[in-house]
Amino acid sequence: MTTVILAEKPSQAKAYAEAFTQSSRKDGYYAVNGSLLDGEAIITYGFGHLVELAATAAYGEQYAKWDLAQLPLFPATYQFVVSDDKKKQFNIVTRLLEKADTIIVATDSDREGENIAWSIMTQSGIDIKSKTLKRLWVNSLEKDAIRDGFANLRDGWDYYPYYKEAQTRQISDWLVGMNASPLYSLSLRNKGLRGVYSIGRVQTPTLYLVYQRDLEIKNFKPTPYVELLAAITASNAAPFKGRLEPYQKFMTTDELGNFMRANQIGVGQQTGTIADVQKESKHSASPRLFSLSSLQSEINKLYHASASEILAAVQSLYEAKLLTYPRTDSNFITEQEFSYLVTNLTKYQTLLPDGVTLRPVEANKRYVNGAKVQEHHAIIVTKTVPTADKLKSLSELEQQVYDLVLKTTMAMFAGDYEYEETSILTRVGQAMFKTTGRVPGNLGWKQLFMDVSDSSSENADEDILLPPVTIGQVVQVAISPVQKQTKPPMPYTEGTLITAMKTAGKTVADEASQDILKETEGIGTEATRANVLESLKSHGYLVVEKNKLHVSMQGITLCQAVNLQPLLTSAEMTATWEKALKEIGMQKRTQADFLQQIKRFIQKLVNEVPAQLATDAKVQRQINAQVAAQATADAAAKLGTCPKCHMGQIVARSNFYGCDQYKTSGCDFSLPKQWSGKTLTQTAVKDLITTGRTKRIDGFTSKKTGKKFKAVLVLKDGKLSFEFKK
């Protein structure tokens, strides 16, 4: 009996091979032996997606170039292809699958993993129903976890609906992109704009979330108001602050004056009385365990890494067998994971700050609840505890991610944070002022995070020690009105935008978010959100400034254009689509039904968008503004007259400076952007094409010696050379 194990990529296949007693590397696969499986076994792999949807040209020559007249494009059947650079590996995999008696799908344990595996099997042309099909489902690439997975293989056909769900998501995204992108791009080009305007089922409503936030900030008008604050002094103790109870702010001086007269208080020093003192012992539980999105949000807040950088770091730590499976939306683990954490507490302790004590505890449903783990549990540390040298070998971001996941996992075993909360009510006239202070007791889990802080946080906990006071005690109170203004909403960061995507744009407090998410379907998936943000940045629609996200001028144009079609911008509608896609995985809905809904939506776009863009005044104003900006940018990009053809202008290309008449007259004059290890600035290029020489430039690197040197760069007969001055 021949068993073929299909992994998603080479690194995963290598981890599987290492779990067997014997393995040998071959061309495109591993031959393995051991007690895990009966008979001959082979581990082969893809490179992620070996099989992808074909480009539009595959459906006819008329689709090779964008043409409004050819829209919409609705293929009768969808064609899948293997790119030239992946054909060799695909052929190896196909040959192995053909001779297999049993196929074990061992791609990533998620819907996209199913799509990758089933797409390969389908494209290979094998008779899948003639094979025994199994599924390896693991949460860690540690040897024990892999061996346990092979000992408990699942029926591969049970996961076929997940493949149909993921494939439906893939096809629907293709349909929207291949129809809406040319529709908007060509319609806007007809108005004088250049470039491609990329539309996506998930990326467009995500961009619109940031656009709306930018608009809220831009249109925000601060409203002045006044707060009454009290500085309260008891005996010789330091004064403590009090706020009106119940809290109130005053929008006008008349409103403030009326309140003060009615409550018999004035500005400045006066006598007050302690009306009440309440002391209560309280405690707070440690933070919830991480899903991918909550980890991305927290790491971005602390270290300003992008969502894709964080995902790459978590993936790397997963492949290094230090963290569990990354693409999870769960904040819970099962009793099985809790058990191995308890067993290894002493080992984890060595990686934690001095003074932190871990102790075995009973499983708490705040963290341990198998009923809430559907596919993958929360991201936690594995049984593999890295050495100091191993930690040092990790990148800085990987160290930061591992450290935070370790501390958050171990916080379950460090005890609650305990404190005494004191509330003092001070009566002045007929008004009451409240002061709340907190005295730390057992720091518990907070000890783990003393060196992890968010310097930008404005709401950090303040432990305020209040003086001893008694009910009826007379105190001195200095009342002062404080002028304040309402504040605009904060710009999105990648972390807060990831959260907004998960909650379909709803704003939630961190601790409350888990309850809200039970009733909310997000946009995108844990696996795709980081890629969506990268796509928006690479298209130039989103720009990052000091970790804050804003929409570019091109992005604003796109948002105003798609605003005429609310379904394209609605996070709630996209979340509804995501829910429908999940129903395909649960066999409550069919692929055909969902794609028909997407087609009706696309047909509506094709019927309405060109006329909308032609008649909407607001969109036209934005187009005119961007056309003017294009003209200004074009003028600035022209560095001077081409010294070869004397007709064109020298402009910056991606990797060189060249004549803009290349397509018109064939002028091939160019200058490199890099010369002898030095980037040539536009100023230097202007000097070269106008005077034939630059000023002396520092920073060239000798090819022979590797040493830096200074020289004047000279352009003669289209060739560059150095001129050295003594």
XYZ file of C-alpha atoms in Angstrom, residues 287-299 302 324-326 328-332 377-380 401 404-409 449:
34
model
C -5.836 39.073 29.531
C -7.601 36.641 27.244
C -5.473 34.376 25.079
C -4.633 35.574 21.578
C -6.424 34.986 18.308
C -4.416 36.112 15.287
C -6.297 39.403 14.952
C -6.014 40.289 18.652
C -2.283 39.475 18.558
C -1.815 41.637 15.450
C -3.693 44.478 17.112
C -1.637 44.326 20.324
C 1.769 43.966 18.650
C 3.182 48.151 21.160
C 0.846 26.950 17.841
C -1.081 27.398 14.593
C -1.361 31.132 13.772
C -7.016 31.107 14.364
C -9.973 33.228 15.421
C -10.329 31.549 18.824
C -9.314 32.933 22.239
C -9.735 29.557 23.965
C -7.378 26.905 19.602
C -5.827 30.225 20.656
C -2.202 31.034 19.849
C -0.096 29.780 22.760
C 5.859 38.258 19.488
C 4.108 38.577 24.487
C 2.452 35.236 23.675
C 4.525 33.508 26.369
C 3.584 36.071 29.028
C -0.074 36.105 28.038
C -0.184 32.298 28.150
C 4.026 42.881 31.863
